[in-house]
Short mmCIF file of C-alpha atoms in Angstrom, two decimals:
data_model
loop_
_atom_site.label_atom_id
_atom_site.label_comp_id
_atom_site.label_asym_id
_atom_site.label_seq_id
_atom_site.Cartn_x
_atom_site.Cartn_y
_atom_site.Cartn_z
CA GLY O 1 0.00 0.00 0.00
CA LEU O 2 0.96 3.64 -0.34
CA VAL O 3 2.07 5.21 2.93
CA LEU O 4 1.90 8.99 3.16
CA LEU O 5 2.59 11.45 5.89
CA ASN O 6 0.02 14.05 6.92
CA ASN O 7 -2.79 12.35 5.06
CA PRO O 8 -6.05 14.27 4.75
CA PRO O 9 -9.07 13.05 6.71
CA ALA O 10 -11.42 10.45 5.23
CA GLY O 11 -13.71 11.96 2.60
CA ASP O 12 -11.30 14.84 1.80
CA TRP O 13 -9.37 13.83 -1.31
CA ARG O 14 -7.68 17.19 -1.89
CA ALA O 15 -3.91 17.04 -1.91
CA PRO O 16 -2.02 19.22 0.57
CA PRO O 17 -0.95 22.63 -0.81
CA TYR O 18 2.18 22.61 -2.92
CA PRO O 19 5.02 24.65 -1.31
CA PHE O 20 5.26 27.10 -4.21
CA GLY O 21 7.32 29.65 -2.31
CA LEU O 22 9.98 27.18 -1.25
CA VAL O 23 10.17 25.60 -4.70
CA PHE O 24 10.35 29.02 -6.39
CA VAL O 25 13.23 30.13 -4.16
CA ALA O 26 15.10 26.84 -4.67
CA THR O 27 14.61 27.01 -8.46
CA ALA O 28 15.68 30.66 -8.58
CA LEU O 29 18.86 29.87 -6.65
CA LEU O 30 19.67 26.98 -8.97
CA VAL O 31 19.07 29.14 -12.05
CA ALA O 32 21.20 31.94 -10.63
CA THR O 33 24.13 29.68 -9.72
CA HIS O 34 24.04 27.95 -13.11
CA LEU O 35 23.82 31.31 -14.92
CA VAL O 36 26.81 32.67 -13.01
CA GLY O 37 28.76 29.51 -13.78
CA TYR O 38 27.99 29.67 -17.49
CA LEU O 39 28.93 33.36 -17.63
CA LEU O 40 32.24 32.72 -15.86
CA VAL O 41 33.25 30.04 -18.37
CA GLY O 42 31.92 32.05 -21.33
CA ALA O 43 29.38 29.44 -22.41
CA ASP O 44 27.39 29.99 -25.57
CA ALA O 45 24.05 31.75 -25.04
CA ALA O 46 22.12 28.91 -26.71
CA VAL O 47 23.71 26.35 -24.42
CA THR O 48 23.07 28.52 -21.38
CA GLY O 49 19.43 29.08 -22.36
CA GLY O 50 18.85 25.39 -23.06
CA HIS O 51 20.25 24.29 -19.72
CA LEU O 52 18.29 26.91 -17.80
CA ASN O 53 15.11 26.02 -19.67
CA ALA O 54 15.59 22.32 -18.82
CA LEU O 55 16.11 23.23 -15.18
CA VAL O 56 12.90 25.25 -14.96
CA PHE O 57 10.97 22.61 -16.91
CA SER O 58 12.17 19.88 -14.50
CA ALA O 59 10.98 21.94 -11.52
CA VAL O 60 7.53 22.39 -13.10
CA VAL O 61 7.20 18.68 -13.96
CA SER O 62 8.29 17.70 -10.45
CA GLY O 63 5.62 19.97 -8.98
CA VAL O 64 2.91 18.47 -11.19
CA LEU O 65 3.96 14.90 -10.35
CA TRP O 66 4.13 15.74 -6.65
CA TRP O 67 0.59 17.09 -6.73
CA TYR O 68 -0.70 14.13 -8.75
CA PHE O 69 0.79 11.43 -6.53
CA ARG O 70 -0.28 13.17 -3.31
CA ARG O 71 -3.80 13.51 -4.71
CA GLN O 72 -3.90 9.84 -5.71
CA GLY O 73 -2.58 8.83 -2.29
CA ALA O 74 -5.25 10.91 -0.57
CA LEU O 75 -7.94 9.30 -2.75
CA LEU O 76 -6.61 5.83 -1.93
CA ASP O 77 -6.54 6.57 1.82
CA ALA O 78 -10.11 7.88 1.72
CA ALA O 79 -11.26 4.78 -0.19
CA ASN O 80 -9.50 2.49 2.31
CA GLU O 81 -11.13 4.24 5.25
CA ARG O 82 -14.56 3.98 3.63
CA ALA O 83 -13.96 0.25 3.03
CA LEU O 84 -12.87 -0.26 6.65
CA ALA O 85 -15.92 1.63 7.90
CA ALA O 86 -18.19 -0.49 5.70
CA GLU O 87 -16.55 -3.70 6.96
CA ALA O 88 -16.95 -2.57 10.58
CA HIS O 89 -20.62 -1.81 9.88
CA ARG O 90 -21.14 -5.29 8.40
CA ALA O 91 -19.43 -6.88 11.41
CA ARG O 92 -21.65 -4.93 13.83
CA TYR O 93 -24.74 -5.92 11.85
CA ALA O 94 -23.74 -9.62 11.86
CA GLU O 95 -23.10 -9.45 15.60
CA ARG O 96 -26.49 -7.81 16.17
CA ILE O 97 -28.24 -10.54 14.17
CA SER O 98 -26.37 -13.18 16.18
CA HIS O 99 -27.51 -11.60 19.44
CA HIS O 100 -31.10 -11.36 18.16
CA GLN O 101 -31.07 -15.06 17.31
CA ALA O 102 -29.61 -15.95 20.71
CA LEU O 103 -32.21 -13.82 22.49
CA HIS O 104 -34.98 -15.45 20.47
CA ASP O 105 -33.75 -18.95 21.31
CA THR O 106 -33.16 -18.29 25.02
CA VAL O 107 -34.68 -15.31 26.81
CA LEU O 108 -37.71 -14.88 24.56
CA ALA O 109 -38.43 -18.63 24.55
CA THR O 110 -38.24 -18.75 28.35
CA LEU O 111 -40.48 -15.72 28.84
CA THR O 112 -43.00 -17.06 26.33
CA ALA O 113 -43.13 -20.43 28.09
CA ILE O 114 -43.61 -18.81 31.50
CA SER O 115 -46.23 -16.32 30.31
CA GLY O 116 -48.16 -19.06 28.54
CA GLY O 117 -48.30 -21.16 31.70
CA GLY O 118 -46.55 -24.06 30.02
CA VAL O 119 -43.87 -24.33 32.71
CA ASP O 120 -43.65 -23.76 36.42
CA ALA O 121 -41.45 -20.70 37.00
CA ASN O 122 -40.76 -21.76 40.58
CA THR O 123 -38.91 -24.99 39.84
CA PRO O 124 -35.15 -25.03 40.58
CA GLU O 125 -34.33 -25.84 36.96
CA MET O 126 -36.35 -22.89 35.63
CA ARG O 127 -34.80 -20.55 38.20
CA ARG O 128 -31.34 -21.67 37.13
CA ARG O 129 -32.27 -21.13 33.50
CA CYS O 130 -33.56 -17.64 34.24
CA ALA O 131 -30.37 -16.84 36.15
CA ARG O 132 -28.24 -17.94 33.17
CA GLU O 133 -30.22 -15.83 30.77
CA ALA O 134 -30.19 -12.82 33.08
CA ALA O 135 -26.39 -13.11 33.22
CA TYR O 136 -26.30 -13.26 29.41
CA LEU O 137 -28.39 -10.08 29.18
CA ARG O 138 -26.07 -8.29 31.60
CA ARG O 139 -23.04 -9.26 29.53
CA LEU O 140 -24.82 -8.18 26.36
CA VAL O 141 -25.54 -4.75 27.85
CA GLU O 142 -21.90 -4.39 28.93
CA GLN O 143 -20.68 -5.31 25.45
CA THR O 144 -23.11 -2.84 23.84
CA ASP O 145 -21.85 -0.03 26.08
CA ASP O 146 -18.24 -0.83 25.15
CA GLN O 147 -18.22 0.60 21.61
CA GLY O 148 -14.47 0.11 21.13
CA ALA O 149 -14.49 -3.58 21.94
CA ASP O 150 -13.50 -6.30 19.51
CA SER O 151 -16.84 -7.83 18.52
CA GLU O 152 -15.31 -11.01 17.03
CA LEU O 153 -13.34 -11.71 20.18
CA LEU O 154 -16.28 -10.98 22.50
CA ALA O 155 -18.58 -13.17 20.42
CA ALA O 156 -16.10 -16.07 20.67
CA LEU O 157 -15.67 -15.60 24.43
CA GLU O 158 -19.42 -15.30 24.94
CA GLU O 159 -19.87 -18.62 23.13
CA SER O 160 -17.38 -20.19 25.57
CA VAL O 161 -19.27 -18.76 28.56
CA ARG O 162 -22.66 -19.88 27.30
CA ALA O 163 -21.34 -23.38 26.57
CA ALA O 164 -20.06 -23.64 30.15
CA GLU O 165 -23.36 -22.33 31.52
CA ALA O 166 -25.29 -24.85 29.46
CA LEU O 167 -23.35 -27.58 31.29
CA GLY O 168 -24.30 -26.19 34.68
CA LEU O 169 -21.40 -23.88 35.54
CA ARG O 170 -22.28 -20.42 36.77
CA VAL O 171 -19.96 -17.83 35.21
CA THR O 172 -19.61 -14.24 36.34
CA ALA O 173 -18.06 -12.49 33.33
CA ARG O 174 -16.80 -8.92 33.06
CA TYR O 175 -15.46 -7.27 29.90
CA HIS O 176 -13.30 -4.15 30.25
CA GLU O 177 -12.28 -2.70 26.86
CA PRO O 178 -10.23 -5.58 25.45
CA PRO O 179 -7.93 -4.66 22.55
CA ARG O 180 -8.61 -5.82 19.03
CA VAL O 181 -6.96 -9.09 18.03
CA PRO O 182 -6.60 -10.83 14.65
CA GLY O 183 -9.30 -13.28 13.65
CA ASP O 184 -6.89 -16.22 13.77
CA VAL O 185 -6.18 -15.39 17.42
CA ALA O 186 -9.72 -14.84 18.73
CA LEU O 187 -10.98 -18.41 18.22
CA PRO O 188 -7.95 -20.30 19.69
CA PHE O 189 -7.94 -17.85 22.59
CA ALA O 190 -11.63 -18.53 23.25
CA ARG O 191 -11.00 -22.28 23.08
CA ALA O 192 -8.31 -21.93 25.75
CA VAL O 193 -10.89 -20.08 27.87
CA THR O 194 -13.39 -22.88 27.22
CA GLU O 195 -10.91 -25.44 28.53
CA ALA O 196 -10.16 -23.33 31.60
CA LEU O 197 -13.89 -23.15 32.34
CA ASN O 198 -14.26 -26.89 31.76
CA ASN O 199 -11.44 -27.42 34.23
CA VAL O 200 -13.41 -25.49 36.85
CA ARG O 201 -16.56 -27.47 36.10
CA CYS O 202 -14.90 -30.87 36.22
CA HIS O 203 -12.20 -30.53 38.86
CA ALA O 204 -12.61 -27.48 41.08
CA GLY O 205 -15.43 -28.80 43.23
CA THR O 206 -17.36 -25.55 42.82
CA GLY O 207 -20.13 -24.48 40.47
CA HIS O 208 -18.98 -20.88 40.05
CA ALA O 209 -16.21 -19.34 37.93
CA TYR O 210 -15.14 -15.73 37.41
CA LEU O 211 -14.06 -14.52 33.97
CA THR O 212 -12.42 -11.12 33.46
CA VAL O 213 -11.44 -9.76 30.05
CA THR O 214 -9.36 -6.60 29.79
CA GLY O 215 -6.49 -4.87 28.02
CA ASP O 216 -3.06 -4.11 29.44
CA SER O 217 -0.81 -1.81 27.35
CA GLY O 218 -2.19 -3.27 24.12
CA ARG O 219 -2.17 -6.86 25.41
CA LEU O 220 -5.28 -8.97 25.76
CA VAL O 221 -5.51 -10.37 29.29
CA VAL O 222 -8.15 -12.90 30.35
CA THR O 223 -8.35 -14.50 33.78
CA VAL O 224 -10.47 -17.47 34.82
CA VAL O 225 -10.68 -17.84 38.60
CA ASP O 226 -12.47 -20.26 40.88
CA ARG O 227 -12.64 -20.69 44.65
CA GLY O 228 -12.56 -24.44 44.60
CA ARG O 229 -10.27 -27.07 46.03
CA GLY O 230 -7.15 -26.05 44.11
CA PHE O 231 -4.11 -28.29 43.69
CA GLU O 232 -0.44 -28.49 44.52
CA PRO O 233 1.71 -26.52 42.03
CA GLY O 234 3.88 -28.84 39.93
CA SER O 235 1.54 -31.77 40.49
CA THR O 236 0.68 -33.84 37.42
CA GLY O 237 -2.35 -35.49 38.94
CA GLY O 238 -5.96 -34.39 39.04
CA GLY O 239 -6.68 -34.72 35.33
CA LEU O 240 -6.42 -30.99 34.87
CA GLY O 241 -5.46 -31.16 31.18
CA LEU O 242 -4.03 -27.65 31.23
CA THR O 243 -0.76 -28.46 29.45
CA ARG O 244 -2.16 -29.40 26.07
CA SER O 245 -5.50 -27.62 26.10
CA VAL O 246 -4.42 -24.25 27.49
CA HIS O 247 -0.64 -23.80 27.47
CA GLU O 248 -0.10 -25.28 24.00
CA ARG O 249 -3.00 -23.33 22.49
CA MET O 250 -1.61 -20.09 23.87
CA ARG O 251 1.92 -20.85 22.66
CA GLY O 252 0.49 -21.66 19.24
CA ILE O 253 -0.82 -18.10 18.82
CA GLY O 254 2.17 -16.37 20.41
CA GLY O 255 0.54 -15.97 23.81
CA HIS O 256 1.24 -17.17 27.31
CA ALA O 257 -0.73 -18.94 30.06
CA THR O 258 0.01 -18.77 33.78
CA VAL O 259 -1.68 -21.08 36.29
CA ASP O 260 -1.58 -20.26 39.99
CA SER O 261 -3.07 -22.54 42.64
CA ALA O 262 -2.68 -24.00 46.11
CA PRO O 263 -4.64 -26.69 47.93
CA GLY O 264 -7.87 -25.20 49.22
CA GLU O 265 -7.18 -21.84 47.52
CA GLY O 266 -8.80 -22.36 44.13
CA VAL O 267 -7.16 -21.85 40.74
CA SER O 268 -6.33 -18.71 38.76
CA VAL O 269 -5.59 -19.08 35.07
CA GLU O 270 -4.23 -15.97 33.33
CA LEU O 271 -4.05 -15.86 29.52
CA ARG O 272 -2.08 -13.15 27.74
CA TRP O 273 -1.69 -12.24 24.08
CA PRO O 274 0.77 -11.36 22.75
CA ARG O 275 3.26 -12.97 25.09
#
């Protein structure tokens, strides 16, 4: 791509003003020094005139080319920004449709069943289902308020949370302005989060996990914490499965995973990208 300094804002294709004064002074100095040189050596008038004419012509052509290329660069930058804005709009629209479908299949279906009297709203299972869907709505509101967030990343992480909730794990999730990450990073990162949540569900001896997503100096930082039984650091027992499912996934995308635990103190898994 063409990289220019001091590019005009999107939608303004006009090239920056040509520095006529500076160019005029520089050209005049060159003409004067050449003229003095030709006079000192007694050059023929035709030769002197031809050389000076070529010098002035070169300055004019350089100015025209400068203006043309700056104008074309400004047009290209404006077109790129419009394309990026259109792509961002399409991504937001796709995310909105995804949320609408999820709301239709979960919250709306639950409310319709309760209002129609088809289910007993006081059963433990229905209360748990309502709690899961209320948590989903809270996360959705938080994501909507965070206009700078990476929608692809948040959608992948939300899928991990909802999958864990569907298996009976309660997840308290908080999203705090995570940085944007490439598409080939978002999905493996979310899968590492999925495994960390599965680890809580299967091994922690607790039904509640805490997920925090934030940015730290341009890095994406996600922590999965539980207050379960924990384990002895360095132990290979317990069927935790963190080595392959979490550490290797993070290394594969240039990230890093840190696991901190102690018996009776729960587990904290911190995922960072880039490393």
